[in-house]
């Protein structure tokens, strides 16, 4: 991803890969995961839409806010918060080379790897 040609769809696609790490951390916690799951689901849906619709970089913030306004009133606060987080991460990809490089590498994470190992073991155990 070239810094001058970064599009929201590119960054959002990479952020989808980063959600794997969040899922790995979430699964390892011993507390109620319902709020985390709801937030990650909202974020994932917004990221998928951004990848599919590929909004223009100049209009990305407005696109995110319109997405929040278009949702059900009882969800608007949560969707707005996730839209804001996505926009902040998109801007960070433009301003922090280390973050952009991490995204370019597929957002590698020990947490994501651990979640895959645990998931792989449980699937194998279920097959027996």
mmCIF file with all atom_site columns, C-alpha atoms in Angstrom:
data_model
loop_
_atom_site.group_PDB
_atom_site.id
_atom_site.type_symbol
_atom_site.label_atom_id
_atom_site.label_alt_id
_atom_site.label_comp_id
_atom_site.label_asym_id
_atom_site.label_entity_id
_atom_site.label_seq_id
_atom_site.pdbx_PDB_ins_code
_atom_site.Cartn_x
_atom_site.Cartn_y
_atom_site.Cartn_z
_atom_site.occupancy
_atom_site.B_iso_or_equiv
_atom_site.pdbx_formal_charge
_atom_site.auth_seq_id
_atom_site.auth_comp_id
_atom_site.auth_asym_id
_atom_site.auth_atom_id
_atom_site.pdbx_PDB_model_num
ATOM 1   C CA . UNK A 1 1   ? 0.000   0.000   0.000  1.00 0.00 ? 1   UNK A CA 1
ATOM 2   C CA . UNK A 1 2   ? 1.591   3.242   -1.101 1.00 0.00 ? 2   UNK A CA 1
ATOM 3   C CA . UNK A 1 3   ? 1.051   6.083   1.357  1.00 0.00 ? 3   UNK A CA 1
ATOM 4   C CA . UNK A 1 4   ? -0.114  8.473   -1.370 1.00 0.00 ? 4   UNK A CA 1
ATOM 5   C CA . UNK A 1 5   ? -2.620  5.996   -2.820 1.00 0.00 ? 5   UNK A CA 1
ATOM 6   C CA . UNK A 1 6   ? -4.044  4.499   0.378  1.00 0.00 ? 6   UNK A CA 1
ATOM 7   C CA . UNK A 1 7   ? -7.743  3.956   -0.024 1.00 0.00 ? 7   UNK A CA 1
ATOM 8   C CA . UNK A 1 8   ? -10.118 3.199   2.817  1.00 0.00 ? 8   UNK A CA 1
ATOM 9   C CA . UNK A 1 9   ? -10.942 -0.185  1.259  1.00 0.00 ? 9   UNK A CA 1
ATOM 10  C CA . UNK A 1 10  ? -7.261  -1.211  1.373  1.00 0.00 ? 10  UNK A CA 1
ATOM 11  C CA . UNK A 1 11  ? -6.814  -0.208  4.988  1.00 0.00 ? 11  UNK A CA 1
ATOM 12  C CA . UNK A 1 12  ? -10.151 -1.698  6.025  1.00 0.00 ? 12  UNK A CA 1
ATOM 13  C CA . UNK A 1 13  ? -9.242  -4.982  4.376  1.00 0.00 ? 13  UNK A CA 1
ATOM 14  C CA . UNK A 1 14  ? -6.041  -5.077  6.400  1.00 0.00 ? 14  UNK A CA 1
ATOM 15  C CA . UNK A 1 15  ? -7.940  -4.118  9.562  1.00 0.00 ? 15  UNK A CA 1
ATOM 16  C CA . UNK A 1 16  ? -10.185 -7.136  9.021  1.00 0.00 ? 16  UNK A CA 1
ATOM 17  C CA . UNK A 1 17  ? -7.079  -9.312  9.327  1.00 0.00 ? 17  UNK A CA 1
ATOM 18  C CA . UNK A 1 18  ? -6.178  -7.479  12.531 1.00 0.00 ? 18  UNK A CA 1
ATOM 19  C CA . UNK A 1 19  ? -9.528  -8.483  14.045 1.00 0.00 ? 19  UNK A CA 1
ATOM 20  C CA . UNK A 1 20  ? -8.174  -12.033 14.247 1.00 0.00 ? 20  UNK A CA 1
ATOM 21  C CA . UNK A 1 21  ? -5.863  -10.862 17.030 1.00 0.00 ? 21  UNK A CA 1
ATOM 22  C CA . UNK A 1 22  ? -8.740  -9.223  18.862 1.00 0.00 ? 22  UNK A CA 1
ATOM 23  C CA . UNK A 1 23  ? -10.707 -12.452 18.603 1.00 0.00 ? 23  UNK A CA 1
ATOM 24  C CA . UNK A 1 24  ? -7.762  -14.401 20.024 1.00 0.00 ? 24  UNK A CA 1
ATOM 25  C CA . UNK A 1 25  ? -7.525  -12.075 23.028 1.00 0.00 ? 25  UNK A CA 1
ATOM 26  C CA . UNK A 1 26  ? -11.284 -12.064 23.523 1.00 0.00 ? 26  UNK A CA 1
ATOM 27  C CA . UNK A 1 27  ? -11.508 -15.867 23.586 1.00 0.00 ? 27  UNK A CA 1
ATOM 28  C CA . UNK A 1 28  ? -8.810  -16.095 26.255 1.00 0.00 ? 28  UNK A CA 1
ATOM 29  C CA . UNK A 1 29  ? -10.577 -13.803 28.746 1.00 0.00 ? 29  UNK A CA 1
ATOM 30  C CA . UNK A 1 30  ? -12.401 -15.281 31.718 1.00 0.00 ? 30  UNK A CA 1
ATOM 31  C CA . UNK A 1 31  ? -15.182 -12.649 31.897 1.00 0.00 ? 31  UNK A CA 1
ATOM 32  C CA . UNK A 1 32  ? -18.436 -12.079 30.026 1.00 0.00 ? 32  UNK A CA 1
ATOM 33  C CA . UNK A 1 33  ? -17.504 -11.526 26.373 1.00 0.00 ? 33  UNK A CA 1
ATOM 34  C CA . UNK A 1 34  ? -20.879 -10.287 25.120 1.00 0.00 ? 34  UNK A CA 1
ATOM 35  C CA . UNK A 1 35  ? -19.967 -6.556  24.888 1.00 0.00 ? 35  UNK A CA 1
ATOM 36  C CA . UNK A 1 36  ? -16.659 -7.361  23.161 1.00 0.00 ? 36  UNK A CA 1
ATOM 37  C CA . UNK A 1 37  ? -18.418 -9.596  20.669 1.00 0.00 ? 37  UNK A CA 1
ATOM 38  C CA . UNK A 1 38  ? -21.025 -6.967  19.868 1.00 0.00 ? 38  UNK A CA 1
ATOM 39  C CA . UNK A 1 39  ? -18.395 -4.289  19.277 1.00 0.00 ? 39  UNK A CA 1
ATOM 40  C CA . UNK A 1 40  ? -16.258 -6.544  17.101 1.00 0.00 ? 40  UNK A CA 1
ATOM 41  C CA . UNK A 1 41  ? -19.302 -7.590  15.074 1.00 0.00 ? 41  UNK A CA 1
ATOM 42  C CA . UNK A 1 42  ? -20.220 -3.955  14.428 1.00 0.00 ? 42  UNK A CA 1
ATOM 43  C CA . UNK A 1 43  ? -16.639 -3.118  13.482 1.00 0.00 ? 43  UNK A CA 1
ATOM 44  C CA . UNK A 1 44  ? -16.364 -6.148  11.194 1.00 0.00 ? 44  UNK A CA 1
ATOM 45  C CA . UNK A 1 45  ? -19.600 -5.184  9.391  1.00 0.00 ? 45  UNK A CA 1
ATOM 46  C CA . UNK A 1 46  ? -18.421 -1.609  8.849  1.00 0.00 ? 46  UNK A CA 1
ATOM 47  C CA . UNK A 1 47  ? -15.037 -2.818  7.588  1.00 0.00 ? 47  UNK A CA 1
ATOM 48  C CA . UNK A 1 48  ? -16.669 -5.280  5.167  1.00 0.00 ? 48  UNK A CA 1
ATOM 49  C CA . UNK A 1 49  ? -18.933 -2.531  3.817  1.00 0.00 ? 49  UNK A CA 1
ATOM 50  C CA . UNK A 1 50  ? -15.968 -0.190  3.360  1.00 0.00 ? 50  UNK A CA 1
ATOM 51  C CA . UNK A 1 51  ? -14.098 -2.872  1.411  1.00 0.00 ? 51  UNK A CA 1
ATOM 52  C CA . UNK A 1 52  ? -17.143 -3.577  -0.777 1.00 0.00 ? 52  UNK A CA 1
ATOM 53  C CA . UNK A 1 53  ? -18.190 0.034   -1.383 1.00 0.00 ? 53  UNK A CA 1
ATOM 54  C CA . UNK A 1 54  ? -14.638 1.433   -1.628 1.00 0.00 ? 54  UNK A CA 1
ATOM 55  C CA . UNK A 1 55  ? -15.466 5.047   -0.661 1.00 0.00 ? 55  UNK A CA 1
ATOM 56  C CA . UNK A 1 56  ? -13.195 7.860   -1.792 1.00 0.00 ? 56  UNK A CA 1
ATOM 57  C CA . UNK A 1 57  ? -10.510 8.815   0.746  1.00 0.00 ? 57  UNK A CA 1
ATOM 58  C CA . UNK A 1 58  ? -11.736 12.423  0.863  1.00 0.00 ? 58  UNK A CA 1
ATOM 59  C CA . UNK A 1 59  ? -15.245 11.272  1.739  1.00 0.00 ? 59  UNK A CA 1
ATOM 60  C CA . UNK A 1 60  ? -14.386 8.376   4.066  1.00 0.00 ? 60  UNK A CA 1
ATOM 61  C CA . UNK A 1 61  ? -15.196 10.156  7.323  1.00 0.00 ? 61  UNK A CA 1
ATOM 62  C CA . UNK A 1 62  ? -18.565 11.284  5.959  1.00 0.00 ? 62  UNK A CA 1
ATOM 63  C CA . UNK A 1 63  ? -19.231 7.765   4.627  1.00 0.00 ? 63  UNK A CA 1
ATOM 64  C CA . UNK A 1 64  ? -18.580 6.300   8.082  1.00 0.00 ? 64  UNK A CA 1
ATOM 65  C CA . UNK A 1 65  ? -20.840 8.844   9.787  1.00 0.00 ? 65  UNK A CA 1
ATOM 66  C CA . UNK A 1 66  ? -23.621 8.226   7.273  1.00 0.00 ? 66  UNK A CA 1
ATOM 67  C CA . UNK A 1 67  ? -23.301 4.519   8.015  1.00 0.00 ? 67  UNK A CA 1
ATOM 68  C CA . UNK A 1 68  ? -23.870 5.238   11.689 1.00 0.00 ? 68  UNK A CA 1
ATOM 69  C CA . UNK A 1 69  ? -26.862 7.461   10.969 1.00 0.00 ? 69  UNK A CA 1
ATOM 70  C CA . UNK A 1 70  ? -28.407 4.799   8.726  1.00 0.00 ? 70  UNK A CA 1
ATOM 71  C CA . UNK A 1 71  ? -28.482 2.127   11.427 1.00 0.00 ? 71  UNK A CA 1
ATOM 72  C CA . UNK A 1 72  ? -31.225 1.443   13.936 1.00 0.00 ? 72  UNK A CA 1
ATOM 73  C CA . UNK A 1 73  ? -31.522 4.212   16.589 1.00 0.00 ? 73  UNK A CA 1
ATOM 74  C CA . UNK A 1 74  ? -30.749 1.817   19.448 1.00 0.00 ? 74  UNK A CA 1
ATOM 75  C CA . UNK A 1 75  ? -27.440 0.901   17.746 1.00 0.00 ? 75  UNK A CA 1
ATOM 76  C CA . UNK A 1 76  ? -26.343 4.356   16.621 1.00 0.00 ? 76  UNK A CA 1
ATOM 77  C CA . UNK A 1 77  ? -24.079 5.049   19.602 1.00 0.00 ? 77  UNK A CA 1
ATOM 78  C CA . UNK A 1 78  ? -22.157 1.803   19.248 1.00 0.00 ? 78  UNK A CA 1
ATOM 79  C CA . UNK A 1 79  ? -21.927 2.116   15.467 1.00 0.00 ? 79  UNK A CA 1
ATOM 80  C CA . UNK A 1 80  ? -20.729 5.719   15.758 1.00 0.00 ? 80  UNK A CA 1
ATOM 81  C CA . UNK A 1 81  ? -18.028 4.669   18.240 1.00 0.00 ? 81  UNK A CA 1
ATOM 82  C CA . UNK A 1 82  ? -16.796 1.891   15.933 1.00 0.00 ? 82  UNK A CA 1
ATOM 83  C CA . UNK A 1 83  ? -16.935 4.209   12.903 1.00 0.00 ? 83  UNK A CA 1
ATOM 84  C CA . UNK A 1 84  ? -14.789 6.707   14.806 1.00 0.00 ? 84  UNK A CA 1
ATOM 85  C CA . UNK A 1 85  ? -12.283 3.982   15.752 1.00 0.00 ? 85  UNK A CA 1
ATOM 86  C CA . UNK A 1 86  ? -12.034 2.851   12.113 1.00 0.00 ? 86  UNK A CA 1
ATOM 87  C CA . UNK A 1 87  ? -11.483 6.410   10.924 1.00 0.00 ? 87  UNK A CA 1
ATOM 88  C CA . UNK A 1 88  ? -8.764  6.911   13.537 1.00 0.00 ? 88  UNK A CA 1
ATOM 89  C CA . UNK A 1 89  ? -7.043  3.707   12.416 1.00 0.00 ? 89  UNK A CA 1
ATOM 90  C CA . UNK A 1 90  ? -7.294  4.780   8.773  1.00 0.00 ? 90  UNK A CA 1
ATOM 91  C CA . UNK A 1 91  ? -5.654  8.108   9.640  1.00 0.00 ? 91  UNK A CA 1
ATOM 92  C CA . UNK A 1 92  ? -3.010  6.291   11.697 1.00 0.00 ? 92  UNK A CA 1
ATOM 93  C CA . UNK A 1 93  ? -2.109  4.214   8.632  1.00 0.00 ? 93  UNK A CA 1
ATOM 94  C CA . UNK A 1 94  ? -1.311  7.521   6.894  1.00 0.00 ? 94  UNK A CA 1
ATOM 95  C CA . UNK A 1 95  ? 0.699   9.060   9.716  1.00 0.00 ? 95  UNK A CA 1
ATOM 96  C CA . UNK A 1 96  ? 2.535   6.196   11.423 1.00 0.00 ? 96  UNK A CA 1
ATOM 97  C CA . UNK A 1 97  ? 4.791   4.135   9.206  1.00 0.00 ? 97  UNK A CA 1
ATOM 98  C CA . UNK A 1 98  ? 5.074   1.297   11.755 1.00 0.00 ? 98  UNK A CA 1
ATOM 99  C CA . UNK A 1 99  ? 1.294   0.839   11.840 1.00 0.00 ? 99  UNK A CA 1
ATOM 100 C CA . UNK A 1 100 ? 1.084   0.898   8.032  1.00 0.00 ? 100 UNK A CA 1
ATOM 101 C CA . UNK A 1 101 ? 3.902   -1.643  7.794  1.00 0.00 ? 101 UNK A CA 1
ATOM 102 C CA . UNK A 1 102 ? 2.151   -3.920  10.312 1.00 0.00 ? 102 UNK A CA 1
ATOM 103 C CA . UNK A 1 103 ? -1.036  -3.737  8.234  1.00 0.00 ? 103 UNK A CA 1
ATOM 104 C CA . UNK A 1 104 ? 0.942   -4.386  5.020  1.00 0.00 ? 104 UNK A CA 1
ATOM 105 C CA . UNK A 1 105 ? 2.327   -7.541  6.641  1.00 0.00 ? 105 UNK A CA 1
ATOM 106 C CA . UNK A 1 106 ? -1.170  -8.838  7.313  1.00 0.00 ? 106 UNK A CA 1
ATOM 107 C CA . UNK A 1 107 ? -1.380  -7.596  10.920 1.00 0.00 ? 107 UNK A CA 1
ATOM 108 C CA . UNK A 1 108 ? 0.610   -10.501 12.410 1.00 0.00 ? 108 UNK A CA 1
ATOM 109 C CA . UNK A 1 109 ? -0.149  -11.284 16.044 1.00 0.00 ? 109 UNK A CA 1
ATOM 110 C CA . UNK A 1 110 ? 0.707   -13.955 18.590 1.00 0.00 ? 110 UNK A CA 1
ATOM 111 C CA . UNK A 1 111 ? -2.896  -13.688 19.828 1.00 0.00 ? 111 UNK A CA 1
ATOM 112 C CA . UNK A 1 112 ? -4.255  -14.562 16.389 1.00 0.00 ? 112 UNK A CA 1
ATOM 113 C CA . UNK A 1 113 ? -1.854  -17.481 16.105 1.00 0.00 ? 113 UNK A CA 1
ATOM 114 C CA . UNK A 1 114 ? -2.843  -18.740 19.563 1.00 0.00 ? 114 UNK A CA 1
ATOM 115 C CA . UNK A 1 115 ? -6.537  -18.527 18.681 1.00 0.00 ? 115 UNK A CA 1
ATOM 116 C CA . UNK A 1 116 ? -5.939  -20.565 15.516 1.00 0.00 ? 116 UNK A CA 1
ATOM 117 C CA . UNK A 1 117 ? -3.972  -23.205 17.436 1.00 0.00 ? 117 UNK A CA 1
ATOM 118 C CA . UNK A 1 118 ? -6.697  -23.511 20.073 1.00 0.00 ? 118 UNK A CA 1
ATOM 119 C CA . UNK A 1 119 ? -9.399  -23.588 17.397 1.00 0.00 ? 119 UNK A CA 1
ATOM 120 C CA . UNK A 1 120 ? -7.502  -26.196 15.437 1.00 0.00 ? 120 UNK A CA 1
ATOM 121 C CA . UNK A 1 121 ? -7.104  -28.437 18.491 1.00 0.00 ? 121 UNK A CA 1
ATOM 122 C CA . UNK A 1 122 ? -10.748 -28.264 19.467 1.00 0.00 ? 122 UNK A CA 1
ATOM 123 C CA . UNK A 1 123 ? -11.889 -28.988 15.901 1.00 0.00 ? 123 UNK A CA 1
ATOM 124 C CA . UNK A 1 124 ? -9.546  -31.980 15.773 1.00 0.00 ? 124 UNK A CA 1
ATOM 125 C CA . UNK A 1 125 ? -10.779 -33.228 19.133 1.00 0.00 ? 125 UNK A CA 1
ATOM 126 C CA . UNK A 1 126 ? -14.410 -32.904 17.987 1.00 0.00 ? 126 UNK A CA 1
ATOM 127 C CA . UNK A 1 127 ? -13.681 -34.959 14.876 1.00 0.00 ? 127 UNK A CA 1
ATOM 128 C CA . UNK A 1 128 ? -12.556 -37.942 17.004 1.00 0.00 ? 128 UNK A CA 1
#
